XYZ file of C-alpha atoms in Angstrom:
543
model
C 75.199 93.454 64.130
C 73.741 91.711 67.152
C 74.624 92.731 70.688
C 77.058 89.496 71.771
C 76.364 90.676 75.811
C 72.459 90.340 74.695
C 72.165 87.057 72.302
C 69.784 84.473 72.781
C 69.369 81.190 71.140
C 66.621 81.822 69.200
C 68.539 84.804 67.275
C 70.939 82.334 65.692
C 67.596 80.999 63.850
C 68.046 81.841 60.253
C 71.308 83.439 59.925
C 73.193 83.161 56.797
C 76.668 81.117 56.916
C 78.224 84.648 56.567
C 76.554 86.241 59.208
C 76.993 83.300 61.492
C 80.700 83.828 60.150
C 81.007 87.273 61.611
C 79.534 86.796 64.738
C 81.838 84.225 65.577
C 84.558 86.855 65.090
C 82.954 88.945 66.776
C 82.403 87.003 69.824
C 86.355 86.161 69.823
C 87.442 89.545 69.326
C 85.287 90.176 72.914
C 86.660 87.091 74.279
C 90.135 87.933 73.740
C 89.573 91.615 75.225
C 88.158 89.806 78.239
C 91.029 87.396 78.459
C 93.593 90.656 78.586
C 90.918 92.248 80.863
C 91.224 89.207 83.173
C 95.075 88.988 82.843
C 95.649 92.552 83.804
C 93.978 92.316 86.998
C 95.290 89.175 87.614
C 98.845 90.717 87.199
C 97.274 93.842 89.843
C 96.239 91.549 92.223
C 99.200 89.831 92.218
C 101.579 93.047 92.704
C 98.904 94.187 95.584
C 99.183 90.466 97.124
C 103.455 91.107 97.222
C 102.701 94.452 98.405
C 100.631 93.302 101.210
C 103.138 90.634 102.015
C 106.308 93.327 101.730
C 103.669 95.356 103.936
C 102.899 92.711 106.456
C 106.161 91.474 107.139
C 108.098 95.199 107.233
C 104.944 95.516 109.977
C 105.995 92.929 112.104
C 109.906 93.824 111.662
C 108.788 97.473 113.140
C 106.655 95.700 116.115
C 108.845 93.199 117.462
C 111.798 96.022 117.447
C 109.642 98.515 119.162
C 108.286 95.434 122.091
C 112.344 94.895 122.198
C 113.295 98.209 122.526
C 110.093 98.857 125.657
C 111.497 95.376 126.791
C 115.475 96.945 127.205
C 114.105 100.255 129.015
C 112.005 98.662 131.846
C 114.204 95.939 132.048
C 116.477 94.848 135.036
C 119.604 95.256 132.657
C 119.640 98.472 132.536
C 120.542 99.249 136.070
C 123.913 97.863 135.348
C 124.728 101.236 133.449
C 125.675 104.362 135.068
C 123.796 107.914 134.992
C 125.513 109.224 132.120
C 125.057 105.519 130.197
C 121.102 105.950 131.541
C 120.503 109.727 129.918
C 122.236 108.479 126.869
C 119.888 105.334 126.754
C 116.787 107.392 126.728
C 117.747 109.807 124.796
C 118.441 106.695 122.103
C 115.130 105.121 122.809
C 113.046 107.762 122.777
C 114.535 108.820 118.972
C 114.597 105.070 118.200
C 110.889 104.665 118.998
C 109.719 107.896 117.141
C 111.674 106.176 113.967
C 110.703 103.140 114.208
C 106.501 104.406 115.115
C 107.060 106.679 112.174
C 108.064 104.002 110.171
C 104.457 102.002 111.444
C 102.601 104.992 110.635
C 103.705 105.349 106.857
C 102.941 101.656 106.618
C 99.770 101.449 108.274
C 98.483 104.553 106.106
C 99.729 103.397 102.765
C 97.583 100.745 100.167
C 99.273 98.154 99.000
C 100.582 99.848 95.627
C 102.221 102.297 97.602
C 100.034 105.589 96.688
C 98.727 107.198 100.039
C 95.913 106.076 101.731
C 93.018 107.453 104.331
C 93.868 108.175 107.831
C 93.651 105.320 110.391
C 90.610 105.253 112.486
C 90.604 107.320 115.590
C 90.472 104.483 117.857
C 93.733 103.092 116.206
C 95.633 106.493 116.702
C 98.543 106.589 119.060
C 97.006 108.877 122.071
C 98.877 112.118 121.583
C 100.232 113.591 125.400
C 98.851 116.902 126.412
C 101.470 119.420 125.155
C 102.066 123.075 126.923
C 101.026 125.984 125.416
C 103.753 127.791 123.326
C 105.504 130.898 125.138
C 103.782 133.852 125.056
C 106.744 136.083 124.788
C 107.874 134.197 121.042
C 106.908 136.650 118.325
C 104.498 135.663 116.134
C 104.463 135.181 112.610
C 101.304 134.839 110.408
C 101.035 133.098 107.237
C 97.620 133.462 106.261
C 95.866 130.968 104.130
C 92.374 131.955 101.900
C 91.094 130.590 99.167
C 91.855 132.475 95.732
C 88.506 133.101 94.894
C 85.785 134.535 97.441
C 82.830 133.979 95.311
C 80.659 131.260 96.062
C 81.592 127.869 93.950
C 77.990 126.912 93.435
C 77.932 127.609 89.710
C 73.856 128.731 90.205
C 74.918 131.202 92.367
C 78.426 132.615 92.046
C 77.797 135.499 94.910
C 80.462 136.795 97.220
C 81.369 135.018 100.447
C 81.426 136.512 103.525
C 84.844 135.277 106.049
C 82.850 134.114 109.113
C 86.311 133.027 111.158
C 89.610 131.193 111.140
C 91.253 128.460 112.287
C 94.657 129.091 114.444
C 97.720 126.582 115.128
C 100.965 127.341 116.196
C 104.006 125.385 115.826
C 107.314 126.077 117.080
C 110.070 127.238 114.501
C 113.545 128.987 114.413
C 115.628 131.103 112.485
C 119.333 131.377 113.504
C 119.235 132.494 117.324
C 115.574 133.369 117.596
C 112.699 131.594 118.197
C 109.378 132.606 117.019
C 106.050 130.314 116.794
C 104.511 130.277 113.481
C 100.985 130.310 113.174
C 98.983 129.480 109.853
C 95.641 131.114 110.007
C 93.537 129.512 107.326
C 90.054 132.006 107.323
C 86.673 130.818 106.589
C 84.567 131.911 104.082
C 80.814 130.788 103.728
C 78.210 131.739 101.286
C 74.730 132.283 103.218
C 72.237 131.573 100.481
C 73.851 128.307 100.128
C 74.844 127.621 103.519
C 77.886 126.566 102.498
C 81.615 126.733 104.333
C 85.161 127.437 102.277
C 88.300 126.743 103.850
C 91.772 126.277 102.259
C 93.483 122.738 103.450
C 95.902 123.061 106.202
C 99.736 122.906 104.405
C 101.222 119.651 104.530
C 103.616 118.594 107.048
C 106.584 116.354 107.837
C 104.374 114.505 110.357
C 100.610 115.039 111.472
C 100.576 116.801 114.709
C 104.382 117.534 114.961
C 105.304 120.736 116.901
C 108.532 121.661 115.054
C 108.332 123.141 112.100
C 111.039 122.260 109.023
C 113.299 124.760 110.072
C 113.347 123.779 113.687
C 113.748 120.323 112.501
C 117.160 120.804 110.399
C 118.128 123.078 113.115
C 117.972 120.192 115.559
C 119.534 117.888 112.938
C 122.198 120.137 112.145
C 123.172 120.776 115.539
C 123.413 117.628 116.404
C 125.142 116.308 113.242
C 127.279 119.192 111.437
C 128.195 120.828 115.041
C 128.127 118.010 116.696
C 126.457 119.512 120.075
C 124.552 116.738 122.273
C 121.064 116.892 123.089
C 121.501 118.177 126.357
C 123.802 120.871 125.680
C 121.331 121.859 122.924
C 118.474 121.666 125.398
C 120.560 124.289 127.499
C 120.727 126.143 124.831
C 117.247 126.299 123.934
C 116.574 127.207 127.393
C 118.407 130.794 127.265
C 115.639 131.730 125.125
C 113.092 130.860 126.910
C 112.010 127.356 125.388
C 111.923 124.660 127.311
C 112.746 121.435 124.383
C 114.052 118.641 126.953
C 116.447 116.031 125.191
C 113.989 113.488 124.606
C 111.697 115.448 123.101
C 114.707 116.384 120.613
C 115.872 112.758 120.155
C 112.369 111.788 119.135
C 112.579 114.725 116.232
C 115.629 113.735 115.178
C 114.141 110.096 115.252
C 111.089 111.277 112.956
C 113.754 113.187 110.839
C 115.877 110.186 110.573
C 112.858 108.351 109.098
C 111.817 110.406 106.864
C 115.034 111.117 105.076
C 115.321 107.026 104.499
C 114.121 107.312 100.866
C 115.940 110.049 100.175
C 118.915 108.246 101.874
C 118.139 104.945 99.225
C 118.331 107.477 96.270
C 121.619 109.259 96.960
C 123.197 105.678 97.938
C 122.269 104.692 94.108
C 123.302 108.206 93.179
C 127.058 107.367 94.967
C 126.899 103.675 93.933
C 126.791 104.432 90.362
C 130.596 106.208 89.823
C 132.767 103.759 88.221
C 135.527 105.306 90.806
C 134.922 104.877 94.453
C 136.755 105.904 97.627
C 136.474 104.094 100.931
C 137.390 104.247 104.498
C 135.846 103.303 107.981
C 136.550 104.649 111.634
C 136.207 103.124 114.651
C 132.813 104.423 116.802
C 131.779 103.457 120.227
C 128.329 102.325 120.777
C 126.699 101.933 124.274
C 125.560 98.325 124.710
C 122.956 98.489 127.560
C 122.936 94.693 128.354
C 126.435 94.448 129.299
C 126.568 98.026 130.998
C 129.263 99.782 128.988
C 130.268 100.237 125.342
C 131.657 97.832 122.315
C 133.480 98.978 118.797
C 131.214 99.885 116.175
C 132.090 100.945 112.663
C 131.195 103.826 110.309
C 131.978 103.473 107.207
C 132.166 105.756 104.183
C 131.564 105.299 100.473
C 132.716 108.383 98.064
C 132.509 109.256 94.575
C 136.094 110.159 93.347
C 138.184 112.752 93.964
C 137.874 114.195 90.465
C 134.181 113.603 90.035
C 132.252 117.145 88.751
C 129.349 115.912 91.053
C 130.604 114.846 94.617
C 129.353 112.688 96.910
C 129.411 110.583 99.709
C 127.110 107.671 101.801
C 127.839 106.522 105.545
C 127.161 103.018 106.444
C 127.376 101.965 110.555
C 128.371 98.418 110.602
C 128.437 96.645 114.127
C 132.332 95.161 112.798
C 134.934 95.659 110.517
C 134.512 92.491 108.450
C 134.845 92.116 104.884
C 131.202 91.444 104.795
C 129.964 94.688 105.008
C 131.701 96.177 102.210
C 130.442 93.358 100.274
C 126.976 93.794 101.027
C 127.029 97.642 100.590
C 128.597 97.063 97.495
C 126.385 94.502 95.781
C 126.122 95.156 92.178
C 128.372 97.486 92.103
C 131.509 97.378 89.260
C 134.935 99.449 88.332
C 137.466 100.831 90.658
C 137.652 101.223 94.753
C 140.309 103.144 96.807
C 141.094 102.214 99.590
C 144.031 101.679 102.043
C 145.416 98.024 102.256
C 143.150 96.655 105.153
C 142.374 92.909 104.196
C 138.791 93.473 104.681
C 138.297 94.789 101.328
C 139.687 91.707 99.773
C 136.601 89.540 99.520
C 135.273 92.639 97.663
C 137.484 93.063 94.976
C 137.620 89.308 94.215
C 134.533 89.651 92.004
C 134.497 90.171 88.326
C 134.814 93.465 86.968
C 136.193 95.212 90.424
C 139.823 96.609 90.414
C 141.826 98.037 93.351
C 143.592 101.480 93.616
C 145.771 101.776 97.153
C 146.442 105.185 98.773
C 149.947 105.801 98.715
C 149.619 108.353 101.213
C 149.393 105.476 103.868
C 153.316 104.277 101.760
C 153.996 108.313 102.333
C 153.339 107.802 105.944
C 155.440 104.819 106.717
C 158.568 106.611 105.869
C 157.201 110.043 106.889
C 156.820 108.088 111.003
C 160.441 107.477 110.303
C 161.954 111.057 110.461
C 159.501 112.136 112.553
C 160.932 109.404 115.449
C 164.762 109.272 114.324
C 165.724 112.318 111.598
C 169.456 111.726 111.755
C 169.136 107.907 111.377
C 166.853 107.678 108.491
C 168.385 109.386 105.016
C 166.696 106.383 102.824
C 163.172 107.275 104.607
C 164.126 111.462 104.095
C 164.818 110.990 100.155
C 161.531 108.941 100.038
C 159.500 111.746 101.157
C 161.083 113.873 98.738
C 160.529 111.653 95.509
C 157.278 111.247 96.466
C 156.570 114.776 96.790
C 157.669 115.293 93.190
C 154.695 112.880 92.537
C 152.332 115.148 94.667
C 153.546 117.695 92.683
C 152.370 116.730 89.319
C 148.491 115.812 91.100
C 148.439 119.832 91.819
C 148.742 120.565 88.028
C 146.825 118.027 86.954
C 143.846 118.187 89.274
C 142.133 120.810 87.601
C 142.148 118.640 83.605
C 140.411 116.687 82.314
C 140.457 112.652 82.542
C 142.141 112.301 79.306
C 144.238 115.103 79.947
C 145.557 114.142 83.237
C 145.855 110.579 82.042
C 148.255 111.566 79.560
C 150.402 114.084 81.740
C 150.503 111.490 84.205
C 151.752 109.659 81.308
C 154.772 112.128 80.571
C 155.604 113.513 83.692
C 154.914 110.742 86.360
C 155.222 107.751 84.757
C 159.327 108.103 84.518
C 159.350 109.321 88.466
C 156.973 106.669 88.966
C 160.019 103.787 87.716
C 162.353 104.888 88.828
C 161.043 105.130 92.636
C 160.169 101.691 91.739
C 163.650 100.765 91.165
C 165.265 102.905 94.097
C 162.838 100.709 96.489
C 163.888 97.739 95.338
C 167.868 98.633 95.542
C 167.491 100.120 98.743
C 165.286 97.031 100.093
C 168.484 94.511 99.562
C 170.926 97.670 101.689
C 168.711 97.257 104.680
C 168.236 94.460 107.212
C 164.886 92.223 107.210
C 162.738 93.275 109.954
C 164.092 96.800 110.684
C 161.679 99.754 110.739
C 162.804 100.968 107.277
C 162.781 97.862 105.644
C 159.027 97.206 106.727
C 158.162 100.712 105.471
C 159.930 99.811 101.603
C 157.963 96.349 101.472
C 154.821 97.975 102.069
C 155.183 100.044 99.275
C 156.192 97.079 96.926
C 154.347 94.334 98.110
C 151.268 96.621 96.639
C 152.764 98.491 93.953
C 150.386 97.221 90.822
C 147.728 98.420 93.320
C 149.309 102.134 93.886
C 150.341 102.480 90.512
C 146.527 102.196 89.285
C 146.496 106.046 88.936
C 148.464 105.549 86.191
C 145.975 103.923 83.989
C 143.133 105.587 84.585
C 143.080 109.339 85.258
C 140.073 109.836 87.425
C 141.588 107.373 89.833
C 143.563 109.536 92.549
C 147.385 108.691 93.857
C 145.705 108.652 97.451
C 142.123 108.242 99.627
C 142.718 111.252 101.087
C 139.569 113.051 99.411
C 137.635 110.190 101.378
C 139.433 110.470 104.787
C 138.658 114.047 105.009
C 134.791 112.983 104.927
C 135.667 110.691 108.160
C 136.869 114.046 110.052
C 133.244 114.789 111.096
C 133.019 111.547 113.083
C 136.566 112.279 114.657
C 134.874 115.288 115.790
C 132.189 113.870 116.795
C 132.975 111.220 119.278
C 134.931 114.026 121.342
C 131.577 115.546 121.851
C 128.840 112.532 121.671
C 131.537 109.772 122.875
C 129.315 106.935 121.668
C 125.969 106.375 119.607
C 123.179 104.880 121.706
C 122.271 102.106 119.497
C 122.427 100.543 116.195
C 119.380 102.307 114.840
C 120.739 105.387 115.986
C 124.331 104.475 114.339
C 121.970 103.929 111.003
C 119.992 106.907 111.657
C 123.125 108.766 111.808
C 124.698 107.629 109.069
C 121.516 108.910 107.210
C 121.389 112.452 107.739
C 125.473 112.724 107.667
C 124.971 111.163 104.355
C 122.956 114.024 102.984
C 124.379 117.067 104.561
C 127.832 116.177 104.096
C 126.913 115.406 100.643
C 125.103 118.818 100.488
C 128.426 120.836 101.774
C 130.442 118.576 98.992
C 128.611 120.470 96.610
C 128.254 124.180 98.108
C 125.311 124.212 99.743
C 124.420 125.576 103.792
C 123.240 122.418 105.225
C 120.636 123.936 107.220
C 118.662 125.889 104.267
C 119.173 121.945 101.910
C 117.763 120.163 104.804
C 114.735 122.511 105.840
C 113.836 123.145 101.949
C 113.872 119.276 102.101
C 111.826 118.534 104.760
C 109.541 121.251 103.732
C 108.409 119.193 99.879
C 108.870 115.825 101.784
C 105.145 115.690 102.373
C 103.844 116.483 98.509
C 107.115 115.305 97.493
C 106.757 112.326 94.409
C 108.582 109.277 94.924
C 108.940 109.898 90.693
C 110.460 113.056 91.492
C 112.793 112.181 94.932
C 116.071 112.752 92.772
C 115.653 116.575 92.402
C 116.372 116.570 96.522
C 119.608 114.679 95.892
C 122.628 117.165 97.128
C 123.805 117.177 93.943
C 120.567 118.133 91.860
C 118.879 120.378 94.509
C 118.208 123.906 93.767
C 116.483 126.486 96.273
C 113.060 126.926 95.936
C 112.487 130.461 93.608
């Protein structure tokens, strides 16, 4: 058969019609391989070109916010704020620009399919400041680093290498109440005959160059997030051990930290996002706006898997409002049933297709609960109230622990009667009571939403109240009587990040501070394929 990449005229010269036949097929079979061929990479180059776009513009986002950011610090505005405004202000920037560089960096190192890339030149590297040396007094612990074999790798030679020295760096890391500096000491080994040098890679890190270790990292994130301490009682702290970490050097790791737990962050959202039954809330936060020199009403809000789900939970989103266009965005594509209380805001949510509503009674509960609490003597309608719905309460005790199909149905037997006949007692005692009064406002909010409170009865994993999602707001409560405002809306987001995670990771048993160092330790060799096993819910300690 004749070489189609080699043919010449002159071989077509006296070739049979059946020969002449075959190479024809032959020279379509290659033509159609080299159409696929082309088509393939035309599809790569494509994907690279809306890579490189994606790339390009997420580049330019990340620039004009960080020139924004340098423009707010020098500028004139920020004289209007007071000292304790100022310290907060830094302390925000300086975590907002680590993100946000961070961010650049992971961009600027990356090819356009996403897979990792080569190291920017050293011209283009961010000149890194002159740190101190570590204190001397830290105890030091060695984890030494050499190769598994010794022998020389040069299969012609195979001899025994001799260590001729080691390489020493020392980052700072913590264990509960005592610091120590850990130093990897990675030997070299070199085989004379060959003149050639072994040395095991340095182990992979967070970020290049970074001082904390993992475990210094989630300590700083923890403190900050699941104790709630602020960076400059932390950097006291610090300090009566002998390590001086001042506040901005700890907002810019919990900046870096904050950044790197975004794709993690994406996954568990999905992870949350995809239980038909979700709980929702959102609490008022204050967040420092530097331009007009004190603070404006921000909002976190919460998203939860329900109360009955075997594998809890639960993503924080900071909104700059309360509008019913946040939940709508957060929720985009998402389908079945949300609980919630009866703020308006969620309306525009629930109007789509395939959405229902469950309301907490416990806000009903509360109505008539204000009413003894203010006038006992004067409210007997509001006292009996309490006490049929505590029957209700009742049954969710003995039920909680069945499943679906089983609560469903004793819900069914034992509820469903109470349920009616509450119904009807509200609506007799509504037409004994005078319009406008404090009781009669307290009945008419339970029946002016009673389809949407009696959802739990047609549909056991919905709950009879939000309260499993309320208690994930507590945090911020606590929170804002330490912290009393976030700095900015990156740091609102960044929060809302890492609370994400480690409240999700104490929703399902485990000590925040050994999930969130384990996770920031298999971040850096950690495959985008394989980001789910570091989800709260499906993350087991390293053996």
């Amino acid at each position: 058969m004749l070489d189609t990449q080699q043919l010449k005229a002159e071989d077509l010269k006296g070739l049979s019609p059946a020969e002449l036949t075959a190479l024809a097929v032959q020279m379509l079979a290659h033509i159609g391989e080299q159409t696929k061929h082309i088509d393939a990479l035309d599809k790569r180059v494509n994907s690279q070109a809306q890579g490189i776009k994606w790339r390009d513009a997420k580049i330019e986002s990340i620039t004009f916010q960080l020139a924004k950011l340098k423009a707010w610090r020098f500028g004139a505005k920020t004289e209007r704020m007071n000292a304790e405004q100022r310290e907060i202000f830094e302390e925000t920037f300086a975590a907002d620009q680590a993100s946000l560089e961070a961010q650049l960096a992971a961009l600027q190192s990356s090819t356009p399919d996403g897979s990792p890339g080569g190291r920017a030149p050293e011209d283009e590297k961010r000149r890194q400041p002159k740190r101190e040396a570590l204190p001397a007094h830290l105890p030091r612990v060695d984890q030494r680093i050499e190769p598994e074999d010794t022998r020389c790798p040069t299969p012609e030679c195979g001899q025994p290498m001799v260590r001729v020295g080691e390489d020493i760096s020392e980052r700072l890391d913590i264990v509960p109440a005592q610091f120590f500096v850990q130093r990897q000491i990675r030997g070299k080994w070199a085989c004379k005959c060959c003149q050639l040098l072994v040395q095991e890679p340095a182990a992979p890190q967070v970020f290049d160059n970074a001082l904390p270790t993992p475990g210094l990292q989630a300590h700083t994130a923890i403190s900050r997030f699941v104790d709630h301490i602020p960076y400059y009682r932390l950097e006291q702290i610090n300090a009566r051990s002998g390590v001086h970490t001042p506040r901005s050097t700890l907002a810019a790791w919990g900046g870096q930290t904050g950044a790197q737990l975004m794709p993690l962050y994406d996954a568990h959202r999905a992870f949350v996002l995809s239980s038909r039954i979700v709980q929702a809330d959102e609490t008022p936060i204050s967040m420092l706006d530097p331009g007009a020199g004190k603070t404006r009403k921000a909002y976190m809000w919460a998203y939860v898997r329900g109360a009955f789900d075997p594998e809890p939970g639960v993503v924080f989103d900071f909104c700059l409002g309360r509008g019913g266009k946040y939940p709508s965005e957060f929720l985009k594509g998402w389908s079945g049933t949300l609980v919630v209380d009866a703020y308006a805001g969620y309306d525009a949510v629930l109007s789509l297709e395939g959405r229902s509503t469950a309301f907490c009674y416990a806000h009903a509960r509360r109505k008539f609960d204000e009413l003894i609490k203010t006038a006992p003597k004067a409210s007997p309608v509001a006292a009996e109230a309490i006490q049929r719905i505590a029957w209700l309460y009742r049954i969710e005790a003995d039920a909680r622990e069945l499943t679906c199909e089983e609560r469903l149905q004793m819900r069914r037997e034992r509820s469903k009667p109470l349920w009616d006949q509450l119904h009807l007692w509200l609506k007799l005692e509504r037409t004994r009571v005078p319009d406008g009064g404090a009781i009669a406002k307290a009945i008419d909010y339970s029946l002016n939403r009673w389809e949407g409170f009696g959802r739990f009865l047609l549909d056991g994993d919905v709950p009879l109240d939000n309260n499993h999602c309320e208690n994930r707001m507590r945090p911020w409560a606590l929170g804002r009587r330490n912290w009393l405002f976030i700095g900015s809306q990156l740091a609102g987001e960044r929060a809302a990040v890492v609370m994400s995670l480690l409240q999700s990771a104490k929703l399902n048993g485990h000590e925040p501070w050994a999930y969130l160092k384990d996770v920031l330790t298999r971040m850096p060799t950690q495959l985008n394929s394989r980001i789910e096993e570091s989800l709260p819910h499906r993350w087991q300690p390293a053996g």
